[in-house]
mmCIF file of C-alpha atoms in Angstrom:
data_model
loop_
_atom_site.group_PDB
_atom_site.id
_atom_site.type_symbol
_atom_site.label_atom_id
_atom_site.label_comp_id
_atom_site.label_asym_id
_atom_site.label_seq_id
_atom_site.Cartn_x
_atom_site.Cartn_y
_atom_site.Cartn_z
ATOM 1 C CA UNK A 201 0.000 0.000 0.000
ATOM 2 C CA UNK A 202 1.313 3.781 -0.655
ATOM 3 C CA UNK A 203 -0.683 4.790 2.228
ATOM 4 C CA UNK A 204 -1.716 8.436 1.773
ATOM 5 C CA UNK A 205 -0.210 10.186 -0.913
ATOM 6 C CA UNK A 206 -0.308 14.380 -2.233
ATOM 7 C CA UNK A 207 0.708 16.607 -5.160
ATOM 8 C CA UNK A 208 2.437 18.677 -5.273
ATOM 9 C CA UNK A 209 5.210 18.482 -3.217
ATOM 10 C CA UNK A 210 5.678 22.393 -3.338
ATOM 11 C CA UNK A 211 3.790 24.998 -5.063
ATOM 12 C CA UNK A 212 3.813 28.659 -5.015
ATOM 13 C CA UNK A 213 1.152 30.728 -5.892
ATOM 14 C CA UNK A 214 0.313 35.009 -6.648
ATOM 15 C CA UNK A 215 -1.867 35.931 -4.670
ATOM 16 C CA UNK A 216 -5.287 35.540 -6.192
ATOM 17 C CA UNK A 217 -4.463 32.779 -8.157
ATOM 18 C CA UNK A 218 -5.980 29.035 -7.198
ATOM 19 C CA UNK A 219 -5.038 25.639 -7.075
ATOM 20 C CA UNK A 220 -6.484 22.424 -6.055
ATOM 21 C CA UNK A 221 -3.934 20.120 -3.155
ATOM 22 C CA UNK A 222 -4.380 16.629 -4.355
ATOM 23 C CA UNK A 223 -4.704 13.595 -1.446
ATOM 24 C CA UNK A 224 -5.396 10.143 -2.201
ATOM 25 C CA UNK A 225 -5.530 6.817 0.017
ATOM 26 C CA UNK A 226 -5.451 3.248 -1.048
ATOM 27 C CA UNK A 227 -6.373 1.693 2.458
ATOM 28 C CA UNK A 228 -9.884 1.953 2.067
ATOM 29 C CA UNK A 229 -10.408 4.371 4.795
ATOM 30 C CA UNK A 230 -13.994 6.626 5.632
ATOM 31 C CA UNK A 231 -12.487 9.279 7.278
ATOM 32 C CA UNK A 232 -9.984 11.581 5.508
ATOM 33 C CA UNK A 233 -8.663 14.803 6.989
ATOM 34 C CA UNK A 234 -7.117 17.946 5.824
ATOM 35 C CA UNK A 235 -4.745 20.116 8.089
ATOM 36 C CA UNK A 236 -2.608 22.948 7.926
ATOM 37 C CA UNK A 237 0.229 23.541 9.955
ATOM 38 C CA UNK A 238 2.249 27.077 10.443
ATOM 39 C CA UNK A 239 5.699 27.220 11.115
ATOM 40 C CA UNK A 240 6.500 26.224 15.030
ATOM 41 C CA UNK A 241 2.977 25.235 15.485
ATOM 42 C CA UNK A 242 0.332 22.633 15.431
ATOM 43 C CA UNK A 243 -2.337 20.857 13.002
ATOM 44 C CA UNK A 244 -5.259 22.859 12.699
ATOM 45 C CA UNK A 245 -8.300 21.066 10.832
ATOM 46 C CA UNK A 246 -9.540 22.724 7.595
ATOM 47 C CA UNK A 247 -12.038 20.338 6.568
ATOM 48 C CA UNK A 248 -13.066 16.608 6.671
ATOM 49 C CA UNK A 249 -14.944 13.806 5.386
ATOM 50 C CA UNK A 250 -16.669 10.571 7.026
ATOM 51 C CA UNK A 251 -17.559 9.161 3.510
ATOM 52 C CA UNK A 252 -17.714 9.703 -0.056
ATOM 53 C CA UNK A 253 -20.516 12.414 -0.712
ATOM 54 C CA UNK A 254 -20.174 13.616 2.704
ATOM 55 C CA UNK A 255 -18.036 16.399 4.225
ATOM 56 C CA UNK A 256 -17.723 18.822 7.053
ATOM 57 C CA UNK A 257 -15.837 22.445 8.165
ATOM 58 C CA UNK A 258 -12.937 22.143 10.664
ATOM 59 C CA UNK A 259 -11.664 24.576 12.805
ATOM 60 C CA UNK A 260 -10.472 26.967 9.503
ATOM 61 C CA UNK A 261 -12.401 26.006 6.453
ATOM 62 C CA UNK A 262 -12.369 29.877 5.431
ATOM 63 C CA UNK A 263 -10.622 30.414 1.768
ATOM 64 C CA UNK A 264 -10.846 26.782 1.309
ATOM 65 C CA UNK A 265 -13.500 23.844 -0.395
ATOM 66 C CA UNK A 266 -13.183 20.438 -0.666
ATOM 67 C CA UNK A 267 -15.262 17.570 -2.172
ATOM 68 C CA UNK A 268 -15.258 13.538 -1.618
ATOM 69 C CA UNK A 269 -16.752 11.929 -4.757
ATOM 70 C CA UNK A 270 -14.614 8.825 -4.155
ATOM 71 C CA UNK A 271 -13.373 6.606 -1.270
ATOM 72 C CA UNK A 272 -9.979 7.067 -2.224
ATOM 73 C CA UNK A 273 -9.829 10.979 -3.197
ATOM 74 C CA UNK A 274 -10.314 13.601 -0.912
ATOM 75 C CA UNK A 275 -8.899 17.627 -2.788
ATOM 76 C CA UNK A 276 -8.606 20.084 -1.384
ATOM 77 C CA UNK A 277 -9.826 23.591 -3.454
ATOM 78 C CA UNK A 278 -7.961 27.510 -2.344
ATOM 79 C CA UNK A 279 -10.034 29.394 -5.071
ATOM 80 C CA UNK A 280 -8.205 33.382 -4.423
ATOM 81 C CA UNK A 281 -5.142 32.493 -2.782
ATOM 82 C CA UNK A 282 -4.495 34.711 0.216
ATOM 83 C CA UNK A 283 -0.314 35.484 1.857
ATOM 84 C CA UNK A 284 -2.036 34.188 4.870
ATOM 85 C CA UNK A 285 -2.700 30.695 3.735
ATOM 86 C CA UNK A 286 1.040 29.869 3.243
ATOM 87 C CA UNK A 287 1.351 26.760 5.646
ATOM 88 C CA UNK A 288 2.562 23.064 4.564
ATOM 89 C CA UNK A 289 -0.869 21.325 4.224
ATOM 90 C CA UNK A 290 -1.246 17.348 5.152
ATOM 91 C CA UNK A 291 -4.031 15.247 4.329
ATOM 92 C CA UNK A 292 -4.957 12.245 6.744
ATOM 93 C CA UNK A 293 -7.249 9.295 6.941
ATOM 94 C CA UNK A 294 -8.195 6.791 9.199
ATOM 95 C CA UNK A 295 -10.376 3.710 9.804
ATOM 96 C CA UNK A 296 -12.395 5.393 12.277
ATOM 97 C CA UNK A 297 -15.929 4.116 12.260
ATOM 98 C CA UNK A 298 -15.202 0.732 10.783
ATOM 99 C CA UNK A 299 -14.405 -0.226 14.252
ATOM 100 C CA UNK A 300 -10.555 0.595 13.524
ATOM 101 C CA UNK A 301 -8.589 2.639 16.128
ATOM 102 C CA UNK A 302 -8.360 6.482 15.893
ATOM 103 C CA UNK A 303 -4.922 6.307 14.265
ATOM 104 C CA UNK A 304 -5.014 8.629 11.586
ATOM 105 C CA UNK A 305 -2.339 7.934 8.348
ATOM 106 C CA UNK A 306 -0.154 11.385 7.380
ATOM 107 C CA UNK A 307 0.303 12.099 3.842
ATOM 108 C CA UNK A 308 4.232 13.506 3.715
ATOM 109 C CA UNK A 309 2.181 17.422 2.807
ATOM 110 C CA UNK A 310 2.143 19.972 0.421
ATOM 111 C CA UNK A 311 4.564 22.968 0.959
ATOM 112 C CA UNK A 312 2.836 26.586 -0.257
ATOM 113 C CA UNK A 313 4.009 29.756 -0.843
ATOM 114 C CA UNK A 314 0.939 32.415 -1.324
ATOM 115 C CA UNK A 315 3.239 36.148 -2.398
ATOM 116 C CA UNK B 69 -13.456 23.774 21.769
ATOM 117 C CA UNK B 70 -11.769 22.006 23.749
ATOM 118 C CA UNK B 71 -8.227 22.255 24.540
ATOM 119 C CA UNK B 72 -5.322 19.795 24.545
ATOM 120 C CA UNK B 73 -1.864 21.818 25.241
ATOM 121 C CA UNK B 74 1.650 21.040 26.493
ATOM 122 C CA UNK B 75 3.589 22.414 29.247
ATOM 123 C CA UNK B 76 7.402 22.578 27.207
ATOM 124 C CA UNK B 77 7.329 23.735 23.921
ATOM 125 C CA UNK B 78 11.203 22.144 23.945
ATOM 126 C CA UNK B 79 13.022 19.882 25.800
ATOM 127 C CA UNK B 80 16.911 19.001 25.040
ATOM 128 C CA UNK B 81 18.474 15.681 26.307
ATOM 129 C CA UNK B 82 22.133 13.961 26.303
ATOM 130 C CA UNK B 83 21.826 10.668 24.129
ATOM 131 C CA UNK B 84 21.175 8.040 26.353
ATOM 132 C CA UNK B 85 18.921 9.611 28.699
ATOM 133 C CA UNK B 86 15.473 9.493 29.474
ATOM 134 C CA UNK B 87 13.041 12.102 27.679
ATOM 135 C CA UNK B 88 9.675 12.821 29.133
ATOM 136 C CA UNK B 89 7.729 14.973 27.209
ATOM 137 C CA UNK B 90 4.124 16.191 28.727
ATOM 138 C CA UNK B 91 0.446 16.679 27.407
ATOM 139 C CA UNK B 92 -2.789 18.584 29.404
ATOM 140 C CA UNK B 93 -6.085 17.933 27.998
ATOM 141 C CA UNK B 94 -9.149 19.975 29.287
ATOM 142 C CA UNK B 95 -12.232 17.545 27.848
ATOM 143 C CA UNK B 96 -12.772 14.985 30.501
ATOM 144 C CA UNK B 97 -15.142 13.244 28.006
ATOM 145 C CA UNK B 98 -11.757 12.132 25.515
ATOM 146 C CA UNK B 99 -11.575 7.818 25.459
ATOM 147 C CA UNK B 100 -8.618 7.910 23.348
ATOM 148 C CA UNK B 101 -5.113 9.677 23.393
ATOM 149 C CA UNK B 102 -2.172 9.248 20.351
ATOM 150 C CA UNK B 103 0.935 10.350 20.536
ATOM 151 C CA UNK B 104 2.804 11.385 16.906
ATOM 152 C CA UNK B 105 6.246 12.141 16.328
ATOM 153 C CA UNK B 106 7.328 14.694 13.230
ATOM 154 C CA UNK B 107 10.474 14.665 11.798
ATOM 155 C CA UNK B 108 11.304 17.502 9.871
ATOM 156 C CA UNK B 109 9.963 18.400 6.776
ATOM 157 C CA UNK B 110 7.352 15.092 6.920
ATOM 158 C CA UNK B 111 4.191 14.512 7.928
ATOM 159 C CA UNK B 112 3.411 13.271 11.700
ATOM 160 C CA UNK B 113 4.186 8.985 11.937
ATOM 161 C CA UNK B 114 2.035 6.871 14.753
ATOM 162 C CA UNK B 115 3.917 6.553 17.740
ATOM 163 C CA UNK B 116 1.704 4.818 20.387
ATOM 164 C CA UNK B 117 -1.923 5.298 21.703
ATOM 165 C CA UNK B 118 -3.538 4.592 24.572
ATOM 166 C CA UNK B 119 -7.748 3.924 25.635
ATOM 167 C CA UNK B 120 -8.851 6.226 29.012
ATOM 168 C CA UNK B 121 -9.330 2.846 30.461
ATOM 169 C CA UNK B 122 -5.809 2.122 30.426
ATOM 170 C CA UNK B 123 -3.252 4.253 32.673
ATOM 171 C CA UNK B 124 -0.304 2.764 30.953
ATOM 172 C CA UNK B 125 1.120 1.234 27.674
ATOM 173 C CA UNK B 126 4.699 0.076 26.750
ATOM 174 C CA UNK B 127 5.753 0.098 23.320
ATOM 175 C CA UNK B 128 9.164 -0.348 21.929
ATOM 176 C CA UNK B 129 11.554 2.094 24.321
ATOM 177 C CA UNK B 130 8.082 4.224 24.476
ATOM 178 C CA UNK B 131 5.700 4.288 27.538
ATOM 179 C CA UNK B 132 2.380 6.097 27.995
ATOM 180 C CA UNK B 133 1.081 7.394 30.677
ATOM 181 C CA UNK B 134 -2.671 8.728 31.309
ATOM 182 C CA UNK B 135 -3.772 9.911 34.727
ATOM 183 C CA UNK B 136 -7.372 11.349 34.263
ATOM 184 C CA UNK B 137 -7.466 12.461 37.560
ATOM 185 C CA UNK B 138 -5.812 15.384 36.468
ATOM 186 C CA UNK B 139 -6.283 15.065 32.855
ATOM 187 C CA UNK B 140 -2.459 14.501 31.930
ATOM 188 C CA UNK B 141 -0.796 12.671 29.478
ATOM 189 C CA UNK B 142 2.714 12.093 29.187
ATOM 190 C CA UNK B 143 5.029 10.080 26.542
ATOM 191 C CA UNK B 144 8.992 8.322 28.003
ATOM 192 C CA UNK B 145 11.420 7.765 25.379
ATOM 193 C CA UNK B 146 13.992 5.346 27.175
ATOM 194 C CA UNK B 147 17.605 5.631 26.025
ATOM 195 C CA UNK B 148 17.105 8.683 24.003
ATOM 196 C CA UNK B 149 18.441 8.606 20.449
ATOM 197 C CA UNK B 150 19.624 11.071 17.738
ATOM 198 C CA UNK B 151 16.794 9.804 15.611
ATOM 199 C CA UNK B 152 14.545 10.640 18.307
ATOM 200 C CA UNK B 153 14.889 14.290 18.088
ATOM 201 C CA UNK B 154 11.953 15.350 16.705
ATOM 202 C CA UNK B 155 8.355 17.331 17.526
ATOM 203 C CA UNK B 156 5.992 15.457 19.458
ATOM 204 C CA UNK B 157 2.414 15.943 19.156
ATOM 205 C CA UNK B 158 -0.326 14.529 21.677
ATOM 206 C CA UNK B 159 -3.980 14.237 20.402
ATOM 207 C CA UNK B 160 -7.525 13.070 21.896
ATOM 208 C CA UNK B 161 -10.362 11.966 20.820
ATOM 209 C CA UNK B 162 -14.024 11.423 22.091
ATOM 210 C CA UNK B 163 -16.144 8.266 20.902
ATOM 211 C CA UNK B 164 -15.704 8.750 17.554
ATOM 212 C CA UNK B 165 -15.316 12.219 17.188
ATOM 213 C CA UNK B 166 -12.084 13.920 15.259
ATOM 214 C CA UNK B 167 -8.368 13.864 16.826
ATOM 215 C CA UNK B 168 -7.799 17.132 18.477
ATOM 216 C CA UNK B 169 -3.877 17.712 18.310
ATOM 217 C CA UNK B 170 -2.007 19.594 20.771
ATOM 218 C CA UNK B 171 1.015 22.160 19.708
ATOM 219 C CA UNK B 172 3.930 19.933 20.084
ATOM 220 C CA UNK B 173 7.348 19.738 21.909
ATOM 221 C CA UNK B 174 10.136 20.232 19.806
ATOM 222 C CA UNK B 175 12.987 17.156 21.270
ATOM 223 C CA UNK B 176 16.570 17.973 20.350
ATOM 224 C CA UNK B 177 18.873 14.787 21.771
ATOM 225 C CA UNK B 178 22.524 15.941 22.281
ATOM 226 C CA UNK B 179 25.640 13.628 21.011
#
């Protein structure tokens, strides 16, 4: 299994512009997660989904969209790309609800650059 | 919402020591507590988790601790290694609910 994978790597963007932060998993999971993390600090949730079709705000869904149409893919949308959304970005899933543990499954991230 | 934080934001050990690194939650209703290490420029790995009805697990030179007395959570690394230094991140979760991560401790291990 790859586990969970994203592209890009690294991106930078002009501010206004948009781009869409790939994430896909190949373990079957529901649940699938998107974060963003600042330098020096902590994963903050920006959206997530408990099953294809379905999909819920985090903690800082503002300036982003996402949709779940499969299992496996879970993008994440930045539609007028804002200096303040520069942050490395991870995507995560996990079993939960299939009477897995909590353990969620970190994609390696997307680095961006919003100047 | 609720709030899961740590009491060092850094902590610096000689190899071969002990490192304890420590974790507060505030929601007494959390079942389930992880414990992630990030290595720089990668995404968070699984270290070891632990249920509420559990006040210890062992792991491979990694111990858990949960006293939810005082709603504490604490991770020992024996024998600290170079490959250890990292930042540690504590999360809990409630029946189900989404992983609430706290900010991390950033471990540097001295040769």
């Amino acid at each position: 299994n790859a586990g969970v994978t994203q592209t890009p790597k690294f991106r930078i963007l002009k501010i206004g512009q948009s781009m869409t932060l790939q994430c896909a998993q190949d373990m079957n999971h529901n649940y699938m997660y998107w974060y963003r993390q600042d330098p020096g600090m902590g994963l903050k949730l920006i959206y997530y989904s408990v099953g294809a079709g379905i999909t819920d705000k985090g903690e800082v869904p503002n300036g982003y969209n996402v949709s779940r149409s499969t299992t496996e893919d879970f993008p994440l949308r930045l539609e007028l790309a804002a200096p303040s959304q520069t942050s490395v970005y991870f995507c995560a899933s996990s079993g939960l609800g299939q009477g897995s543990s909590y353990e969620q499954y970190f994609g390696p991230g997307t680095r961006l650059t919003v100047t | 919402g609720e709030n899961v934080g740590l009491h060092l934001p850094t902590l610096s050990v000689q190899e071969g020591d002990n490192s304890i690194i420590n974790c507060a939650y505030s929601n007494s209703a959390s079942d389930y507590f992880i414990w992630y290490k990030q290595e720089s420029g990668k995404g968070p790995q699984f270290i070891i988790d632990i249920r509420s009805n559990m006040d210890k697990r062992q792991g491979q030179r990694v111990t858990v601790l949960l006293n939810k007395t005082v709603k504490h959570l604490s991770l020992q690394i024996a024998a600290t290694q170079p490959g250890d230094s990292a930042v540690y991140f504590c999360a809990e979760g409630a029946s189900g609910s989404r992983l609430t991560f706290g900010e991390g401790t950033q471990l540097t291990v001295n040769p």
